[in-house]
Amino acid sequence: MDSKLSQPKHFESDELSQMPEQRKGKNGDEQIVAEIMRRRFSPSLITTQAWEGFHFVGQEIKITEATDSYGAVVWPSALVLCHFLEMNVNSYNMVDKNVIEIGAGTGLVSIVASFLGAHVTATDLPEVLGNLQYNICRNTKMRCKHQPQVKELFWGVDLEKKFPRSLCHFHYILAADVVYHHPYLDELLLTFDHLCKEDTVIIWAMRFRLEKENQFVDRFQKLFDLEAISDFPSLNITLFKAKRRHRGKWSPVTAS
Ligand SMILES: C[S@@+](CC[C@H](N)C(=O)[O-])C[C@H]1O[C@@H](n2cnc3c(N)ncnc32)[C@H](O)[C@@H]1O
């Protein structure tokens, strides 16, 4: 990681700071990671349709996964981000806020943000939207203050047409595990840039894997003020908060 980046704090939540040293484990995060992973449960009965269960913000969430794409399963970064949102409602209040999730996959993060009171737009590639819409509908109908929307967003494509800057004002952009060995890292950067207004806060759970993808963080930092707010070494996941650096009159960044 770039040395300019502020050192990750070990968890903001009270839960960990109150934990005795010897229970934190060798990476310092085993207890909290176990607590996060316990939020996942399996159905006790065999059902005709497979689903996985999650407990967040006092709600039972049923997620149907598929096997044919990266967006078809719930990745650990999504659990980390959901847990963070649940534990930090005072610092990151979602009530009535406009929130967009990019690379929403199965929709768990968007569902949790909706339970927390946000106006959510969950986005992903066209082939993922059917399952995403199904999970969102199944879990949020009549259970949320604002019914979340599902929308196609292929990073870097038709951004101004689909999300005009004059009309879209997102308070938060949520992203879990969107950086890995795909060829759209430039487009991902363009997308963050396009969706960000001056007061937009990005909350991004990044799983560190290969050096090439990890260099994305350095490129990202040239445009955004980036702060590591939590670190989960056992999972190679860091949770970042970012805001667009001041840029005067807006013009889109160009892909490198
Ligand atoms: C590793 S999955 C993470 C899914 C979900 N956020 C989670 O953590 O469970 C990456 C997600 O990014 C989406 N994605 C990949 N390339 C994309 C692109 N070019 N435009 C939009 N979404 C993309 C995938 O469809 C997938 O849902």
mmCIF file of C-alpha atoms and ligand atoms in Angstrom:
data_model
loop_
_atom_site.group_PDB
_atom_site.id
_atom_site.type_symbol
_atom_site.label_atom_id
_atom_site.label_comp_id
_atom_site.label_asym_id
_atom_site.label_seq_id
_atom_site.Cartn_x
_atom_site.Cartn_y
_atom_site.Cartn_z
ATOM 1 C CA MET A 1 0.000 0.000 0.000
ATOM 2 C CA ASP A 2 1.191 3.520 -0.704
ATOM 3 C CA SER A 3 2.908 5.148 2.250
ATOM 4 C CA LYS A 4 0.830 8.321 1.719
ATOM 5 C CA LEU A 5 -2.157 6.393 2.951
ATOM 6 C CA SER A 6 -3.006 6.949 6.570
ATOM 7 C CA GLN A 7 -2.438 3.829 8.666
ATOM 8 C CA PRO A 8 -5.497 1.633 8.979
ATOM 9 C CA LYS A 9 -7.137 1.968 12.345
ATOM 10 C CA HIS A 10 -8.091 -1.327 13.886
ATOM 11 C CA PHE A 11 -11.861 -0.969 13.823
ATOM 12 C CA GLU A 12 -13.952 1.948 14.836
ATOM 13 C CA SER A 13 -16.621 -0.111 16.454
ATOM 14 C CA ASP A 14 -16.793 -0.153 20.236
ATOM 15 C CA GLU A 15 -17.023 -3.908 20.030
ATOM 16 C CA LEU A 16 -13.357 -4.403 19.278
ATOM 17 C CA SER A 17 -11.909 -1.625 21.387
ATOM 18 C CA GLN A 18 -13.577 -3.192 24.423
ATOM 19 C CA MET A 19 -12.126 -6.593 23.656
ATOM 20 C CA PRO A 20 -9.234 -7.880 25.832
ATOM 21 C CA GLU A 21 -5.915 -8.052 23.894
ATOM 22 C CA GLN A 22 -5.578 -11.836 24.147
ATOM 23 C CA ARG A 23 -8.965 -12.350 22.440
ATOM 24 C CA LYS A 24 -8.062 -10.320 19.363
ATOM 25 C CA GLY A 25 -5.849 -13.119 17.926
ATOM 26 C CA LYS A 26 -2.576 -13.019 15.985
ATOM 27 C CA ASN A 27 -3.771 -10.639 13.264
ATOM 28 C CA GLY A 28 -5.635 -8.590 15.819
ATOM 29 C CA ASP A 29 -8.943 -9.195 14.100
ATOM 30 C CA GLU A 30 -9.870 -12.876 14.535
ATOM 31 C CA GLN A 31 -12.675 -12.222 16.982
ATOM 32 C CA ILE A 32 -14.308 -9.518 14.924
ATOM 33 C CA VAL A 33 -13.913 -11.519 11.695
ATOM 34 C CA ALA A 34 -15.559 -14.499 13.417
ATOM 35 C CA GLU A 35 -18.356 -12.210 14.585
ATOM 36 C CA ILE A 36 -18.850 -10.890 11.030
ATOM 37 C CA MET A 37 -18.824 -14.378 9.493
ATOM 38 C CA ARG A 38 -21.381 -15.589 12.043
ATOM 39 C CA ARG A 39 -23.868 -13.245 10.380
ATOM 40 C CA ARG A 40 -24.124 -15.819 7.596
ATOM 41 C CA PHE A 41 -26.390 -18.825 8.159
ATOM 42 C CA SER A 42 -27.799 -21.668 6.066
ATOM 43 C CA PRO A 43 -31.424 -22.752 5.906
ATOM 44 C CA SER A 44 -32.170 -25.437 8.461
ATOM 45 C CA LEU A 45 -34.491 -27.235 6.038
ATOM 46 C CA ILE A 46 -33.667 -28.306 2.501
ATOM 47 C CA THR A 47 -35.765 -26.093 0.252
ATOM 48 C CA THR A 48 -36.509 -26.237 -3.457
ATOM 49 C CA GLN A 49 -34.607 -23.011 -4.008
ATOM 50 C CA ALA A 50 -31.155 -22.627 -2.484
ATOM 51 C CA TRP A 51 -30.484 -19.484 -0.493
ATOM 52 C CA GLU A 52 -28.064 -18.237 2.115
ATOM 53 C CA GLY A 53 -29.140 -16.303 5.145
ATOM 54 C CA PHE A 54 -27.601 -13.245 6.802
ATOM 55 C CA HIS A 55 -28.443 -11.311 9.946
ATOM 56 C CA PHE A 56 -27.853 -7.561 9.831
ATOM 57 C CA VAL A 57 -29.599 -4.642 11.530
ATOM 58 C CA GLY A 58 -31.930 -7.044 13.285
ATOM 59 C CA GLN A 59 -33.269 -8.414 10.004
ATOM 60 C CA GLU A 60 -33.069 -11.831 8.425
ATOM 61 C CA ILE A 61 -31.914 -11.500 4.825
ATOM 62 C CA LYS A 62 -32.230 -14.346 2.324
ATOM 63 C CA ILE A 63 -29.890 -14.200 -0.634
ATOM 64 C CA THR A 64 -30.126 -16.427 -3.671
ATOM 65 C CA GLU A 65 -26.762 -16.999 -5.248
ATOM 66 C CA ALA A 66 -25.866 -18.355 -8.676
ATOM 67 C CA THR A 67 -22.673 -19.912 -10.012
ATOM 68 C CA ASP A 68 -22.055 -18.214 -13.316
ATOM 69 C CA SER A 69 -20.435 -14.862 -12.534
ATOM 70 C CA TYR A 70 -18.499 -12.871 -9.952
ATOM 71 C CA GLY A 71 -21.728 -11.093 -9.099
ATOM 72 C CA ALA A 72 -23.477 -14.329 -8.267
ATOM 73 C CA VAL A 73 -22.070 -14.959 -4.797
ATOM 74 C CA VAL A 74 -21.737 -12.911 -1.632
ATOM 75 C CA TRP A 75 -18.062 -12.035 -1.131
ATOM 76 C CA PRO A 76 -16.497 -11.498 2.311
ATOM 77 C CA SER A 77 -15.986 -7.789 1.559
ATOM 78 C CA ALA A 78 -19.770 -7.394 1.384
ATOM 79 C CA LEU A 79 -20.152 -8.829 4.888
ATOM 80 C CA VAL A 80 -17.412 -6.538 6.184
ATOM 81 C CA LEU A 81 -19.114 -3.502 4.647
ATOM 82 C CA CYS A 82 -22.566 -4.490 5.983
ATOM 83 C CA HIS A 83 -21.150 -4.990 9.464
ATOM 84 C CA PHE A 84 -19.410 -1.629 9.301
ATOM 85 C CA LEU A 85 -22.585 0.167 8.235
ATOM 86 C CA GLU A 86 -24.523 -1.502 11.044
ATOM 87 C CA MET A 87 -21.924 -0.671 13.705
ATOM 88 C CA ASN A 88 -21.335 2.920 12.615
ATOM 89 C CA VAL A 89 -24.800 4.347 12.104
ATOM 90 C CA ASN A 90 -23.958 7.472 14.068
ATOM 91 C CA SER A 91 -20.909 8.398 12.006
ATOM 92 C CA TYR A 92 -22.373 7.222 8.698
ATOM 93 C CA ASN A 93 -26.073 7.907 8.969
ATOM 94 C CA MET A 94 -27.940 6.441 6.011
ATOM 95 C CA VAL A 95 -31.437 7.713 6.860
ATOM 96 C CA ASP A 96 -32.966 9.431 3.800
ATOM 97 C CA LYS A 97 -29.545 9.614 2.127
ATOM 98 C CA ASN A 98 -29.063 8.950 -1.576
ATOM 99 C CA VAL A 99 -26.846 5.913 -1.885
ATOM 100 C CA ILE A 100 -25.550 4.092 -4.940
ATOM 101 C CA GLU A 101 -23.841 0.742 -4.807
ATOM 102 C CA ILE A 102 -21.605 -0.194 -7.708
ATOM 103 C CA GLY A 103 -20.890 -3.860 -8.475
ATOM 104 C CA ALA A 104 -23.740 -4.782 -6.133
ATOM 105 C CA GLY A 105 -23.674 -8.493 -7.069
ATOM 106 C CA THR A 106 -26.324 -10.318 -5.058
ATOM 107 C CA GLY A 107 -27.426 -7.079 -3.363
ATOM 108 C CA LEU A 108 -26.624 -7.749 0.301
ATOM 109 C CA VAL A 109 -24.975 -4.355 0.905
ATOM 110 C CA SER A 110 -27.777 -2.475 -0.854
ATOM 111 C CA ILE A 111 -30.369 -4.358 1.186
ATOM 112 C CA VAL A 112 -28.625 -3.476 4.448
ATOM 113 C CA ALA A 113 -28.300 0.189 3.418
ATOM 114 C CA SER A 114 -32.036 0.166 2.637
ATOM 115 C CA PHE A 115 -32.831 -1.272 6.061
ATOM 116 C CA LEU A 116 -30.783 1.597 7.488
ATOM 117 C CA GLY A 117 -33.154 4.055 5.818
ATOM 118 C CA ALA A 118 -31.331 5.066 2.634
ATOM 119 C CA HIS A 119 -32.705 5.705 -0.859
ATOM 120 C CA VAL A 120 -30.609 3.046 -2.592
ATOM 121 C CA THR A 121 -29.751 2.475 -6.230
ATOM 122 C CA ALA A 122 -28.124 -0.932 -6.652
ATOM 123 C CA THR A 123 -26.157 -1.279 -9.887
ATOM 124 C CA ASP A 124 -24.286 -3.970 -11.766
ATOM 125 C CA LEU A 125 -23.782 -5.560 -15.177
ATOM 126 C CA PRO A 126 -26.893 -6.558 -17.195
ATOM 127 C CA GLU A 127 -26.393 -10.292 -16.650
ATOM 128 C CA VAL A 128 -26.422 -9.855 -12.872
ATOM 129 C CA LEU A 129 -29.518 -7.663 -12.633
ATOM 130 C CA GLY A 130 -32.156 -10.417 -12.666
ATOM 131 C CA ASN A 131 -30.853 -12.117 -9.530
ATOM 132 C CA LEU A 132 -30.029 -8.743 -7.941
ATOM 133 C CA GLN A 133 -33.588 -7.513 -8.508
ATOM 134 C CA TYR A 134 -35.000 -10.766 -7.146
ATOM 135 C CA ASN A 135 -32.956 -10.562 -3.927
ATOM 136 C CA ILE A 136 -33.701 -6.880 -3.428
ATOM 137 C CA CYS A 137 -37.434 -7.327 -3.963
ATOM 138 C CA ARG A 138 -37.690 -10.428 -1.821
ATOM 139 C CA ASN A 139 -35.940 -8.819 1.128
ATOM 140 C CA THR A 140 -37.054 -5.202 1.063
ATOM 141 C CA LYS A 141 -40.671 -5.140 -0.097
ATOM 142 C CA MET A 142 -42.753 -3.507 2.646
ATOM 143 C CA ARG A 143 -39.767 -3.709 5.017
ATOM 144 C CA CYS A 144 -37.872 -0.507 4.164
ATOM 145 C CA LYS A 145 -38.556 3.190 4.382
ATOM 146 C CA HIS A 146 -37.550 3.644 0.741
ATOM 147 C CA GLN A 147 -37.859 0.877 -1.837
ATOM 148 C CA PRO A 148 -34.426 0.394 -3.462
ATOM 149 C CA GLN A 149 -33.967 0.703 -7.226
ATOM 150 C CA VAL A 150 -31.957 -1.617 -9.444
ATOM 151 C CA LYS A 151 -30.205 -0.150 -12.454
ATOM 152 C CA GLU A 152 -27.674 -1.258 -15.034
ATOM 153 C CA LEU A 153 -24.283 0.356 -14.673
ATOM 154 C CA PHE A 154 -21.461 -0.975 -16.831
ATOM 155 C CA TRP A 155 -18.498 0.974 -15.484
ATOM 156 C CA GLY A 156 -17.454 3.814 -17.756
ATOM 157 C CA VAL A 157 -20.321 3.271 -20.233
ATOM 158 C CA ASP A 158 -22.978 5.931 -20.899
ATOM 159 C CA LEU A 159 -22.358 7.493 -17.492
ATOM 160 C CA GLU A 160 -23.737 10.926 -18.324
ATOM 161 C CA LYS A 161 -26.728 9.444 -20.129
ATOM 162 C CA LYS A 162 -27.660 7.068 -17.317
ATOM 163 C CA PHE A 163 -26.542 9.161 -14.349
ATOM 164 C CA PRO A 164 -26.579 12.840 -15.441
ATOM 165 C CA ARG A 165 -24.413 14.885 -13.099
ATOM 166 C CA SER A 166 -26.969 17.681 -13.023
ATOM 167 C CA LEU A 167 -29.640 15.313 -11.646
ATOM 168 C CA CYS A 168 -27.756 12.771 -9.556
ATOM 169 C CA HIS A 169 -26.496 13.662 -6.128
ATOM 170 C CA PHE A 170 -25.296 10.712 -4.109
ATOM 171 C CA HIS A 171 -24.356 11.193 -0.465
ATOM 172 C CA TYR A 172 -22.673 7.792 -0.392
ATOM 173 C CA ILE A 173 -21.156 5.426 -2.931
ATOM 174 C CA LEU A 174 -20.794 1.890 -1.594
ATOM 175 C CA ALA A 175 -18.468 -0.654 -3.178
ATOM 176 C CA ALA A 176 -17.423 -4.138 -2.004
ATOM 177 C CA ASP A 177 -14.722 -6.106 -3.795
ATOM 178 C CA VAL A 178 -14.869 -4.247 -7.093
ATOM 179 C CA VAL A 179 -11.110 -4.366 -7.744
ATOM 180 C CA TYR A 180 -9.744 -7.681 -8.995
ATOM 181 C CA HIS A 181 -8.372 -9.146 -12.230
ATOM 182 C CA HIS A 182 -10.910 -7.577 -14.597
ATOM 183 C CA PRO A 183 -10.005 -5.303 -17.522
ATOM 184 C CA TYR A 184 -12.185 -2.377 -16.407
ATOM 185 C CA LEU A 185 -10.058 -0.678 -13.763
ATOM 186 C CA ASP A 186 -9.778 2.562 -15.791
ATOM 187 C CA GLU A 187 -13.537 2.544 -16.297
ATOM 188 C CA LEU A 188 -14.079 1.897 -12.597
ATOM 189 C CA LEU A 189 -12.031 4.986 -11.773
ATOM 190 C CA LEU A 190 -14.028 7.023 -14.303
ATOM 191 C CA THR A 191 -17.230 5.795 -12.680
ATOM 192 C CA PHE A 192 -16.191 6.792 -9.164
ATOM 193 C CA ASP A 193 -15.177 10.170 -10.552
ATOM 194 C CA HIS A 194 -18.428 10.684 -12.446
ATOM 195 C CA LEU A 195 -20.680 9.741 -9.524
ATOM 196 C CA CYS A 196 -18.840 11.863 -6.947
ATOM 197 C CA LYS A 197 -19.939 15.343 -5.992
ATOM 198 C CA GLU A 198 -17.931 17.408 -3.509
ATOM 199 C CA ASP A 199 -19.749 16.022 -0.494
ATOM 200 C CA THR A 200 -20.073 12.414 -1.683
ATOM 201 C CA VAL A 201 -18.450 9.874 0.626
ATOM 202 C CA ILE A 202 -17.222 6.602 -0.842
ATOM 203 C CA ILE A 203 -17.154 3.617 1.505
ATOM 204 C CA TRP A 204 -15.226 0.879 -0.197
ATOM 205 C CA ALA A 205 -14.208 -2.577 1.046
ATOM 206 C CA MET A 206 -11.114 -3.617 -0.894
ATOM 207 C CA ARG A 207 -9.777 -7.156 -0.898
ATOM 208 C CA PHE A 208 -6.046 -7.062 -1.620
ATOM 209 C CA ARG A 209 -4.985 -9.827 -3.987
ATOM 210 C CA LEU A 210 -2.505 -9.210 -6.816
ATOM 211 C CA GLU A 211 -0.067 -6.322 -7.113
ATOM 212 C CA LYS A 212 -1.466 -5.087 -10.460
ATOM 213 C CA GLU A 213 -4.933 -4.628 -9.044
ATOM 214 C CA ASN A 214 -3.576 -3.266 -5.791
ATOM 215 C CA GLN A 215 -1.870 -0.462 -7.747
ATOM 216 C CA PHE A 216 -5.383 0.779 -8.393
ATOM 217 C CA VAL A 217 -5.321 2.200 -4.878
ATOM 218 C CA ASP A 218 -2.349 4.415 -5.778
ATOM 219 C CA ARG A 219 -4.111 5.664 -8.915
ATOM 220 C CA PHE A 220 -7.308 6.210 -6.984
ATOM 221 C CA GLN A 221 -5.446 8.348 -4.458
ATOM 222 C CA LYS A 222 -4.355 10.794 -7.137
ATOM 223 C CA LEU A 223 -8.016 11.804 -7.526
ATOM 224 C CA PHE A 224 -9.475 11.070 -4.109
ATOM 225 C CA ASP A 225 -8.549 11.722 -0.496
ATOM 226 C CA LEU A 226 -8.374 8.217 0.834
ATOM 227 C CA GLU A 227 -8.445 7.066 4.426
ATOM 228 C CA ALA A 228 -8.284 3.494 5.685
ATOM 229 C CA ILE A 229 -10.944 3.297 8.363
ATOM 230 C CA SER A 230 -10.733 -0.386 9.267
ATOM 231 C CA ASP A 231 -8.379 -3.191 8.500
ATOM 232 C CA PHE A 232 -9.021 -6.925 8.487
ATOM 233 C CA PRO A 233 -5.650 -8.611 7.914
ATOM 234 C CA SER A 234 -7.110 -12.118 8.342
ATOM 235 C CA LEU A 235 -9.224 -11.474 5.234
ATOM 236 C CA ASN A 236 -6.799 -9.162 3.369
ATOM 237 C CA ILE A 237 -9.589 -6.615 3.368
ATOM 238 C CA THR A 238 -9.263 -2.923 4.100
ATOM 239 C CA LEU A 239 -12.217 -0.631 4.447
ATOM 240 C CA PHE A 240 -11.635 2.781 2.911
ATOM 241 C CA LYS A 241 -13.429 6.069 3.074
ATOM 242 C CA ALA A 242 -12.788 8.521 0.253
ATOM 243 C CA LYS A 243 -13.831 11.923 -1.006
ATOM 244 C CA ARG A 244 -13.057 13.556 -4.317
ATOM 245 C CA ARG A 245 -10.161 16.002 -4.137
ATOM 246 C CA HIS A 246 -11.179 19.528 -4.967
ATOM 247 C CA ARG A 247 -11.192 19.944 -8.748
ATOM 248 C CA GLY A 248 -12.743 23.336 -9.495
ATOM 249 C CA LYS A 249 -15.056 23.143 -12.492
ATOM 250 C CA TRP A 250 -15.958 19.507 -13.145
ATOM 251 C CA SER A 251 -14.612 17.768 -16.202
ATOM 252 C CA PRO A 252 -14.322 13.994 -16.516
ATOM 253 C CA VAL A 253 -10.953 12.332 -15.963
ATOM 254 C CA THR A 254 -9.598 10.588 -19.019
ATOM 255 C CA ALA A 255 -8.698 6.909 -18.954
ATOM 256 C CA SER A 256 -4.933 6.234 -18.829
HETATM 257 C C1 LIG B 1 -16.293 -9.781 -6.732
HETATM 258 S S1 LIG B 1 -17.896 -9.300 -7.177
HETATM 259 C C2 LIG B 1 -18.472 -8.442 -5.733
HETATM 260 C C3 LIG B 1 -19.950 -8.467 -5.624
HETATM 261 C C4 LIG B 1 -20.514 -7.847 -4.348
HETATM 262 N N1 LIG B 1 -20.157 -6.451 -4.245
HETATM 263 C C5 LIG B 1 -20.013 -8.591 -3.137
HETATM 264 O O1 LIG B 1 -19.041 -8.124 -2.507
HETATM 265 O O2 LIG B 1 -20.553 -9.639 -2.821
HETATM 266 C C6 LIG B 1 -17.606 -7.925 -8.312
HETATM 267 C C7 LIG B 1 -18.852 -7.286 -8.854
HETATM 268 O O3 LIG B 1 -18.490 -6.264 -9.791
HETATM 269 C C8 LIG B 1 -19.280 -6.403 -10.956
HETATM 270 N N2 LIG B 1 -18.534 -5.909 -12.121
HETATM 271 C C9 LIG B 1 -17.400 -6.416 -12.660
HETATM 272 N N3 LIG B 1 -17.024 -5.732 -13.747
HETATM 273 C C10 LIG B 1 -17.951 -4.760 -13.902
HETATM 274 C C11 LIG B 1 -18.122 -3.707 -14.866
HETATM 275 N N4 LIG B 1 -17.266 -3.549 -15.875
HETATM 276 N N5 LIG B 1 -19.165 -2.876 -14.716
HETATM 277 C C12 LIG B 1 -20.038 -3.037 -13.704
HETATM 278 N N6 LIG B 1 -19.939 -4.007 -12.754
HETATM 279 C C13 LIG B 1 -18.913 -4.857 -12.866
HETATM 280 C C14 LIG B 1 -19.560 -7.898 -11.059
HETATM 281 O O4 LIG B 1 -20.697 -8.193 -11.861
HETATM 282 C C15 LIG B 1 -19.755 -8.255 -9.596
HETATM 283 O O5 LIG B 1 -21.071 -8.071 -9.171
#
